[in-house]
Short mmCIF file of C-alpha atoms and ligand atoms in Angstrom, two decimals:
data_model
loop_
_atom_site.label_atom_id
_atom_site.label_comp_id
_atom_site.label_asym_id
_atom_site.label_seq_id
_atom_site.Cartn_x
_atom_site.Cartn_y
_atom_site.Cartn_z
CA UNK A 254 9.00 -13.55 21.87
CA UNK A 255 5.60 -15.28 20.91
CA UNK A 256 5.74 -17.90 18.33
CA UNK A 257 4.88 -16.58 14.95
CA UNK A 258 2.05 -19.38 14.76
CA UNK A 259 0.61 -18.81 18.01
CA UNK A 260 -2.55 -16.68 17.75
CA UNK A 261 -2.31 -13.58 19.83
CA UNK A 262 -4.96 -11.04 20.98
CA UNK A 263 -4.91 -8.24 18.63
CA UNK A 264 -5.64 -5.00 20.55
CA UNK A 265 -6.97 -2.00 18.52
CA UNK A 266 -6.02 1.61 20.32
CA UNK A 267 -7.68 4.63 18.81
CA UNK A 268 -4.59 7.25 17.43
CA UNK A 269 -3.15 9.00 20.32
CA UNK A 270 -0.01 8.85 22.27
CA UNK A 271 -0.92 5.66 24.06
CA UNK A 272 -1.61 4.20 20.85
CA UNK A 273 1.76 5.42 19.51
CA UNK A 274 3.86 4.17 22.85
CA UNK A 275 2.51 0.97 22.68
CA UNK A 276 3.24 0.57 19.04
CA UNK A 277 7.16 2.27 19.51
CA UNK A 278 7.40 -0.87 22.09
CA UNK A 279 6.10 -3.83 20.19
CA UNK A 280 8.30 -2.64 16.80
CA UNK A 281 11.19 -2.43 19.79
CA UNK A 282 10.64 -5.96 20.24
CA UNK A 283 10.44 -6.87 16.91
CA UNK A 284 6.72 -7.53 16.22
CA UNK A 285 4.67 -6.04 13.46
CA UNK A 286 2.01 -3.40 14.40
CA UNK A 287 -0.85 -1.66 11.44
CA UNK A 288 -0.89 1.87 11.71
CA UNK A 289 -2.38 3.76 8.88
CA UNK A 290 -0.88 6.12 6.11
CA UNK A 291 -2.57 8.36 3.49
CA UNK A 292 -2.79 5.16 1.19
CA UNK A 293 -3.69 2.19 2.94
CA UNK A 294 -3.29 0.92 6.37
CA UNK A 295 0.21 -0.76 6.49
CA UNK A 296 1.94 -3.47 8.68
CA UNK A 297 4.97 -1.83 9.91
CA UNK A 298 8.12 -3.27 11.39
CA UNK A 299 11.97 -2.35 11.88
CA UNK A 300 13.16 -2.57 8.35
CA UNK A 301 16.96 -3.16 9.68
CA UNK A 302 15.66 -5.99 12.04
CA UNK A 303 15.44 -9.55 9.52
CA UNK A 304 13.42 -11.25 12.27
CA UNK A 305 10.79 -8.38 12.52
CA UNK A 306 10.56 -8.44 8.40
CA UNK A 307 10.03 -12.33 8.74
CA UNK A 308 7.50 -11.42 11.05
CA UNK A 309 5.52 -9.13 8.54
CA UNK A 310 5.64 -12.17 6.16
CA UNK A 311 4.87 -14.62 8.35
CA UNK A 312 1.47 -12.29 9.71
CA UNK A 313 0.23 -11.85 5.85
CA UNK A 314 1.35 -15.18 4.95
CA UNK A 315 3.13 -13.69 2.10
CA UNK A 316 5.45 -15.76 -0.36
CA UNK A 317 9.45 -15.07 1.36
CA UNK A 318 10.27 -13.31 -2.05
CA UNK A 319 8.34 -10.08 -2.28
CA UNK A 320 10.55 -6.88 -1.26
CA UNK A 321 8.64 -4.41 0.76
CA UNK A 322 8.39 -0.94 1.04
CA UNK A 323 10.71 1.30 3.56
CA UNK A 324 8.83 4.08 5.11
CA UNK A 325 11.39 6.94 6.01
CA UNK A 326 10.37 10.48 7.87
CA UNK A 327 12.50 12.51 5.51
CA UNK A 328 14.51 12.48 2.25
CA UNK A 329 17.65 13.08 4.28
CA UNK A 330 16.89 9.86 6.07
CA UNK A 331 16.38 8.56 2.68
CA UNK A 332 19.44 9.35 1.05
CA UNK A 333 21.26 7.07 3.91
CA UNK A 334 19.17 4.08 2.48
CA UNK A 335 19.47 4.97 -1.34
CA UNK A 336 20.95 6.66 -3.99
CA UNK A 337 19.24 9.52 -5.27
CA UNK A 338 20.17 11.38 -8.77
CA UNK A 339 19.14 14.45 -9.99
CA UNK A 340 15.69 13.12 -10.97
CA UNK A 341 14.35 11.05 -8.09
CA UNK A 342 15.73 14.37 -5.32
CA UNK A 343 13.25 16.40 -7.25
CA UNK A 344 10.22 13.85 -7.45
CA UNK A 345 11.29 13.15 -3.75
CA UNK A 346 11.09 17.12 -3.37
CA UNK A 347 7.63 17.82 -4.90
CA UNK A 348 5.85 14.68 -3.77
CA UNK A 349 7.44 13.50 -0.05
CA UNK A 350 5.75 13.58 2.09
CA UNK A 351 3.36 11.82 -0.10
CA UNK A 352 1.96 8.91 -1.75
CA UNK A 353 4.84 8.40 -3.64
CA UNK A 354 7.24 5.48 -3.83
CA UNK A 355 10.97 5.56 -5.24
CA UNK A 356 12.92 2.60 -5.79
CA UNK A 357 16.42 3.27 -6.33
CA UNK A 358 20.11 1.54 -5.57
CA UNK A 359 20.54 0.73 -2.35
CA UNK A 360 23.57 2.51 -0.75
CA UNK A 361 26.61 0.53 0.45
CA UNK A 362 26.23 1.00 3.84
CA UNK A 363 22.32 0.71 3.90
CA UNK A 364 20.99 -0.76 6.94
CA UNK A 365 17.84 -2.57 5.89
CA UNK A 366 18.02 -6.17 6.01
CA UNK A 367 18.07 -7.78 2.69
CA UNK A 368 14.71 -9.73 3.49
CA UNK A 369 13.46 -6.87 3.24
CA UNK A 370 14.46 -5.84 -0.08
CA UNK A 371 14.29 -9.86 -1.13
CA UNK A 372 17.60 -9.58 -1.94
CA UNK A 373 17.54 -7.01 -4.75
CA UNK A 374 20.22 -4.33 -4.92
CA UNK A 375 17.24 -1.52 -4.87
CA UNK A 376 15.04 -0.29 -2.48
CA UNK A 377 11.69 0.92 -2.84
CA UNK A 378 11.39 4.17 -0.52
CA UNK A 379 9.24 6.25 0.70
CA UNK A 380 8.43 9.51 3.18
CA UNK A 381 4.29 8.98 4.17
CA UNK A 382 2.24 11.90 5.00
CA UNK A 383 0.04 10.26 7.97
CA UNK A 384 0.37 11.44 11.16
CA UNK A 385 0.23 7.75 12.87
CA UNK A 386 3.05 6.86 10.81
CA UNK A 387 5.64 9.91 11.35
CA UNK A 388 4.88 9.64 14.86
CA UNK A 389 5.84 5.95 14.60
CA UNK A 390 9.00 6.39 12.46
CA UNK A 391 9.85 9.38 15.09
CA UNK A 392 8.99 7.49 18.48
CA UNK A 393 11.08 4.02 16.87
CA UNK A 394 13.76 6.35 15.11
CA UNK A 395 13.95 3.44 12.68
CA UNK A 396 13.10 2.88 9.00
CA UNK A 397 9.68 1.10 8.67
CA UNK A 398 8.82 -2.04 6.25
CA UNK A 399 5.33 -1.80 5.77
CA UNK A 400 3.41 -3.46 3.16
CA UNK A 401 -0.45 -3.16 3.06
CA UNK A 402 -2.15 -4.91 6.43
CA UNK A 403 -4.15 -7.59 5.17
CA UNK A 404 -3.29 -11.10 4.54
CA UNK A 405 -1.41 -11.79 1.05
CA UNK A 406 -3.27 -11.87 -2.20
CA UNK A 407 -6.22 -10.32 -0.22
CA UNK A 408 -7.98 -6.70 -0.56
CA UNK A 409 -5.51 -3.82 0.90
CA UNK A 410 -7.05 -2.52 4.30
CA UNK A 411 -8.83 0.98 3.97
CA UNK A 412 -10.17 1.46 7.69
CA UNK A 413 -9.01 -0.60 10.85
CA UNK A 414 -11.76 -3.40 10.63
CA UNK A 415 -10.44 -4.15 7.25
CA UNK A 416 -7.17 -5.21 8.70
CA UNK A 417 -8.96 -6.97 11.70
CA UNK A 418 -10.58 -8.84 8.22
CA UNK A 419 -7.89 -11.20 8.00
CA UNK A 420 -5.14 -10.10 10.36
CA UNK A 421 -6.96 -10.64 13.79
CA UNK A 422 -5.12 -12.85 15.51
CA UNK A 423 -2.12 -12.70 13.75
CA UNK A 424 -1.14 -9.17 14.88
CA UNK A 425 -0.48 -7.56 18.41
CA UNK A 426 -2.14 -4.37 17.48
CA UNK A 427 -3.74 -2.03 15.24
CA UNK A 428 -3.61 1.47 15.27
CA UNK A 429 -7.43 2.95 14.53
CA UNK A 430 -7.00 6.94 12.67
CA UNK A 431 -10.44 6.40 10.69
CA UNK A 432 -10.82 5.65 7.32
CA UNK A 433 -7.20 6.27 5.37
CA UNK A 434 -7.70 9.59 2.81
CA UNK A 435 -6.29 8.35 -0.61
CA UNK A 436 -7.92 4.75 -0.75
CA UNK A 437 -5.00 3.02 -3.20
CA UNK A 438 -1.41 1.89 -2.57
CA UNK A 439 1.31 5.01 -3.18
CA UNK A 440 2.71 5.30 -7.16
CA UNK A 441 5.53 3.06 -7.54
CA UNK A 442 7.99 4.77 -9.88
CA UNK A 443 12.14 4.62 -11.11
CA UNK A 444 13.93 6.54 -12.79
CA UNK A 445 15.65 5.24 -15.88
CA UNK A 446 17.62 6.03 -19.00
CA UNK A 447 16.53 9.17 -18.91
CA UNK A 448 12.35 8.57 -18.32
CA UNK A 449 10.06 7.93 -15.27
CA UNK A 450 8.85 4.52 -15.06
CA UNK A 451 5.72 3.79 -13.30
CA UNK A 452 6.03 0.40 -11.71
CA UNK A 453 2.37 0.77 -10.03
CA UNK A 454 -0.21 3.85 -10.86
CA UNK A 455 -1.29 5.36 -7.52
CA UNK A 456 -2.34 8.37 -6.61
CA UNK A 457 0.60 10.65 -7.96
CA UNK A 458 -0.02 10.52 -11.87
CA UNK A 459 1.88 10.43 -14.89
CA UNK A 460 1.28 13.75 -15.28
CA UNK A 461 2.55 15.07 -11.81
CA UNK A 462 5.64 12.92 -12.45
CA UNK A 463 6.11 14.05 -15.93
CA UNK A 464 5.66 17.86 -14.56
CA UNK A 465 7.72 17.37 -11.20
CA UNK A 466 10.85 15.89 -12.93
CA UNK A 467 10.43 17.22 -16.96
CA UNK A 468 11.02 13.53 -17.95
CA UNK A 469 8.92 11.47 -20.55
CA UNK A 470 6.85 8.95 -18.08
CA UNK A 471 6.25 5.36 -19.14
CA UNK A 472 4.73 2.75 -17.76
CA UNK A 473 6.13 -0.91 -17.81
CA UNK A 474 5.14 -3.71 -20.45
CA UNK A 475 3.15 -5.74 -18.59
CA UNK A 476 4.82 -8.99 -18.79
CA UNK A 477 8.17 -7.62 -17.05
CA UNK A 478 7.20 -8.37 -13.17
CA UNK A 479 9.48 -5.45 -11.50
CA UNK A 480 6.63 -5.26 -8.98
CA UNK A 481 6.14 -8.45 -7.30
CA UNK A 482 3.09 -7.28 -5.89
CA UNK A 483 1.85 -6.41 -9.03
CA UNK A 484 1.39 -9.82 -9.72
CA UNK A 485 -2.00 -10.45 -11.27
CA UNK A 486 -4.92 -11.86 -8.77
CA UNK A 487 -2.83 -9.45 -6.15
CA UNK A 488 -6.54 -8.24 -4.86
CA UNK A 489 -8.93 -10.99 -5.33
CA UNK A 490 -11.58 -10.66 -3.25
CA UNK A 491 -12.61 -13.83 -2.84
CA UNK A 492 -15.36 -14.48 -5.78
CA UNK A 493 -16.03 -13.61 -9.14
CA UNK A 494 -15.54 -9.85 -9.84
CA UNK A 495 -17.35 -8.72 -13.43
CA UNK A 496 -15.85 -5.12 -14.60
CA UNK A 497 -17.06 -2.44 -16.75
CA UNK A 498 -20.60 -3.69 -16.08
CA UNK A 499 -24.22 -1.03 -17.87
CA UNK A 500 -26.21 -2.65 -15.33
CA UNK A 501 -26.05 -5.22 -12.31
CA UNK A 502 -27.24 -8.56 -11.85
CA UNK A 503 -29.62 -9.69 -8.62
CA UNK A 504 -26.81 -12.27 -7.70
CA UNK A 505 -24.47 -9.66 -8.44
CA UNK A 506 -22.99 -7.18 -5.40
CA UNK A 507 -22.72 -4.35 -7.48
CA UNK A 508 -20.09 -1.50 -7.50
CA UNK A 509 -21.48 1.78 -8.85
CA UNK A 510 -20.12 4.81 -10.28
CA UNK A 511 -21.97 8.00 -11.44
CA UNK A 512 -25.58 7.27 -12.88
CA UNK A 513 -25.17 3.83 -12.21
CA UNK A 514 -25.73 3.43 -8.03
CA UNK A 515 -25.58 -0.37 -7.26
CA UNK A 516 -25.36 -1.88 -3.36
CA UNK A 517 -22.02 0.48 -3.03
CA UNK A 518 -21.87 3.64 -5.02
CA UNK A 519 -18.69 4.41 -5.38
CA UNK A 520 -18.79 7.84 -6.45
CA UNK A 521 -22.54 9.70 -7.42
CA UNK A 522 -20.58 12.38 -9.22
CA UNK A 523 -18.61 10.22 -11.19
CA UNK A 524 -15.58 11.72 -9.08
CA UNK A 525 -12.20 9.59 -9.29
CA UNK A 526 -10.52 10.77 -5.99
CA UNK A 527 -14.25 9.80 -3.86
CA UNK A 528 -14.09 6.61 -5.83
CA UNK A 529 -10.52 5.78 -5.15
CA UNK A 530 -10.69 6.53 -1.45
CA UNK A 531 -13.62 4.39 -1.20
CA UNK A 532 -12.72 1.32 -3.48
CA UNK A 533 -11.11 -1.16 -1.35
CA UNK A 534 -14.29 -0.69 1.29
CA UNK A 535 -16.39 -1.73 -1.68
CA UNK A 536 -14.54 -4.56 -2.49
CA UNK A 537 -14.26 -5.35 1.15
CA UNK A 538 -18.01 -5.17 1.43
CA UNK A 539 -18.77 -7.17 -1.90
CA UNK A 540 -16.55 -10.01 -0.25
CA UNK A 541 -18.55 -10.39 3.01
CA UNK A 542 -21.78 -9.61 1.26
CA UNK A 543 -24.31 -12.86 1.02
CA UNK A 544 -24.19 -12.29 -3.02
CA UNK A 545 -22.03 -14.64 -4.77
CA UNK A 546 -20.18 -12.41 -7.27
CA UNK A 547 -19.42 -8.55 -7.57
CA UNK A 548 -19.82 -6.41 -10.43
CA UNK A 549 -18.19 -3.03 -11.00
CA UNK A 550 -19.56 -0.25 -13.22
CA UNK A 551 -17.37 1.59 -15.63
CA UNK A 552 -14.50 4.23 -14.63
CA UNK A 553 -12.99 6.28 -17.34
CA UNK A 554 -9.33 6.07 -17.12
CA UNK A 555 -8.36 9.36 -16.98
CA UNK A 556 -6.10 10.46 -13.53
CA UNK A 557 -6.83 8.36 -10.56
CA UNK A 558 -9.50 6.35 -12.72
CA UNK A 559 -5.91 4.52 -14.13
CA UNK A 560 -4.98 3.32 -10.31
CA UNK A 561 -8.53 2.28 -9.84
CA UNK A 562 -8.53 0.39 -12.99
CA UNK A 563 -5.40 -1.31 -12.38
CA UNK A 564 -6.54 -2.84 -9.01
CA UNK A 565 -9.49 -3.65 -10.16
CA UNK A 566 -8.34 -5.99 -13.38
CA UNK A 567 -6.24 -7.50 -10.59
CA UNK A 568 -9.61 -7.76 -8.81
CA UNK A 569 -11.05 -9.13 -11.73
CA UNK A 570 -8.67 -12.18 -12.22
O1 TXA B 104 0.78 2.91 -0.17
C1 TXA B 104 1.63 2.03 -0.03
O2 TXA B 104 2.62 1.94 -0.76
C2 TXA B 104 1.43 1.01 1.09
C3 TXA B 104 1.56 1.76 2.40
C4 TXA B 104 1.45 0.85 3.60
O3 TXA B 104 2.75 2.50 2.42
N1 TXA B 104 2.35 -0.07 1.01
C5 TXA B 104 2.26 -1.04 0.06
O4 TXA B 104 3.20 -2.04 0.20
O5 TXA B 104 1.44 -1.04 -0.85
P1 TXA B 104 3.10 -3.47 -0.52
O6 TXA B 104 4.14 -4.33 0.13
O7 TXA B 104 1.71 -3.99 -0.49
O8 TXA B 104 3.56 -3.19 -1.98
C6 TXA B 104 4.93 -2.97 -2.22
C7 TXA B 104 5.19 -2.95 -3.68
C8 TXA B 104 5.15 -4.33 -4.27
O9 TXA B 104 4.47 -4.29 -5.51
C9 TXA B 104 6.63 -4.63 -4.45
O10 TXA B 104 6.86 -5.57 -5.40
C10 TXA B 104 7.17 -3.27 -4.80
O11 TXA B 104 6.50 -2.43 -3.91
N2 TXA B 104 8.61 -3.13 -4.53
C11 TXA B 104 9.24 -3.10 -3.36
N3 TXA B 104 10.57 -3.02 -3.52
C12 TXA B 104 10.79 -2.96 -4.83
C13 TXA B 104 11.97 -2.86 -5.64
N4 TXA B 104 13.17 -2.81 -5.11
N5 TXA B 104 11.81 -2.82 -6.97
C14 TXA B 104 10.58 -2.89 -7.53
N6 TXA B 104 9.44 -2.99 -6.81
C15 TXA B 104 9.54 -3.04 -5.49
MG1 MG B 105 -0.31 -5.02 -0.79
#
């Protein structure tokens, strides 16, 4: 077993099923491996294997106390890990596999290290849609922590150099499948006293979760910290980041949307799902770019312009 501080040569393998052996073998042996999912590109390990989580941690140089998410191939599997009601079964039903995260109690019997859950009695679960990462979970037959592959408090990897951005070295290997399709981190959501909360705003709405489950959907105040992750600063990029900007500065890298073009257009058609899937690139970009701040044009909030907001006031801090 290498020493967690030793660097290593990460290898990047194009998707395939050399790609996927190698990967099966190194989470066999406990280390981390990236391999992407509809979201994000993640940093997957054996989620009932504490010295593989510690692993993850160590890689991103996360603080010990953030739980992670388990990636399962089925809600079967799930229901092994955590206890489903009524509610989360049929928002597991209409959105797995999905960009969709459930946290609910973790069983008695669950096998995921507590590490990975930081303790908590919940578990934040869910089934992806990628094909790298159900061929993972079905070469490894294990449940997968995977948080997003980049190094903590940084930008959440969209394409394989992103993770290389701040994880080369640190890593053994990262699976390359192209850019990922949804461009921000699954909806984080529980069910409680009767309503939906939405812990993060992703890609699955709170309209789709209102529809899927006929519950009122909520979101949570913003000074109770359920999410960890969703601590403020969570995506700094590195330098000042002005939002909501009608025009951009010449020291500014600017982020466009619609009419308003900048060094990275986000979107010409002022279309939320383009935008989303390409926002984490633009920040990425705007960080390595010779300009010393970023600027961001206005996104209306409406569907996925709500996710997009959200990382970007994180962005922003
Ligand atoms: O799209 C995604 O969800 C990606 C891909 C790789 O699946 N993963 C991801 O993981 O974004 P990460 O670790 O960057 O974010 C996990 C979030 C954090 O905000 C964490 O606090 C929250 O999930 N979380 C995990 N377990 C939780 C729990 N039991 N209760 C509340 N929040 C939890
Ligand atoms: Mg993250």
């Amino acid at each position: 077993m290498a020493d967690d501080q030793t660097p290593m040569t990460t290898l990047i393998l194009p998707f395939g099923a050399e790609a996927i052996a190698r990967a099966g073998g190194l989470v066999g042996e406990g280390l981390p491996v990236a391999v992407p999912t509809e979201t994000v590109y993640g940093l997957a390990a054996d989620a009932r294997d504490s010295a593989a989580v510690a692993r993850i941690y160590a890689a991103k140089g996360r603080p010990g106390f953030n739980p992670l998410i388990v990636h399962v191939p089925s809600l079967a599997v799930a229901e092994k890990l955590g206890v489903f009601g009524e509610a989360e079964r049929a928002l597991a039903e209409a959105f797995w596999p999905g960009p969709l995260t459930l946290v609910v109690p973790r069983t008695h019997d669950c096998p995921v290290a507590s590490i990975a859950t930081a303790g908590l009695g919940t578990i934040a679960i869910r089934v992806p849609a990628h094909r790298a990462m159900r061929a993972l979970l079905e070469t490894t037959g294990a449940p997968l922590a995977a948080p997003s592959a980049n190094a903590s408090g940084r930008v959440s990897p969209t394409k394989a150099d992103h993770v290389l951005a701040s994880l080369d070295g640190r890593i053994a290997l990262v699976i390359d499948d192209g850019p990922t399709r949804a461009g921000v981190e699954s909806t984080i959501a529980r069910v409680k006293d009767g309503a939906v909360e939405v812990l993060r705003p992703g890609p699955v709405t709170a309209e789709m979760l209102e529809e899927a489950s006929g519950l009122p959907v909520g979101g949570i105040k913003g000074s109770e910290v359920v999410a960890p992750g969703m601590l403020a600063s969570h995506y700094a990029p590195g330098k000042p980041v002005r939002l909501n900007a009608a025009a951009f500065e010449p020291d500014e890298f600017g982020i466009g949307f619609g009419g308003l073009a900048g060094d990275y257009p986000l979107s010409a058609d002022g279309d939320a799902v383009e935008a989303a899937a390409r926002l984490f690139d633009a920040l990425h970009a705007g960080a390595a770019s010779a300009k010393p701040k970023i600027a961001v044009a206005a996104i209306p909030d409406e569907g996925l312009g709500a996710a997009i907001n959200d990382r970007l006031a994180r962005a922003a801090v």
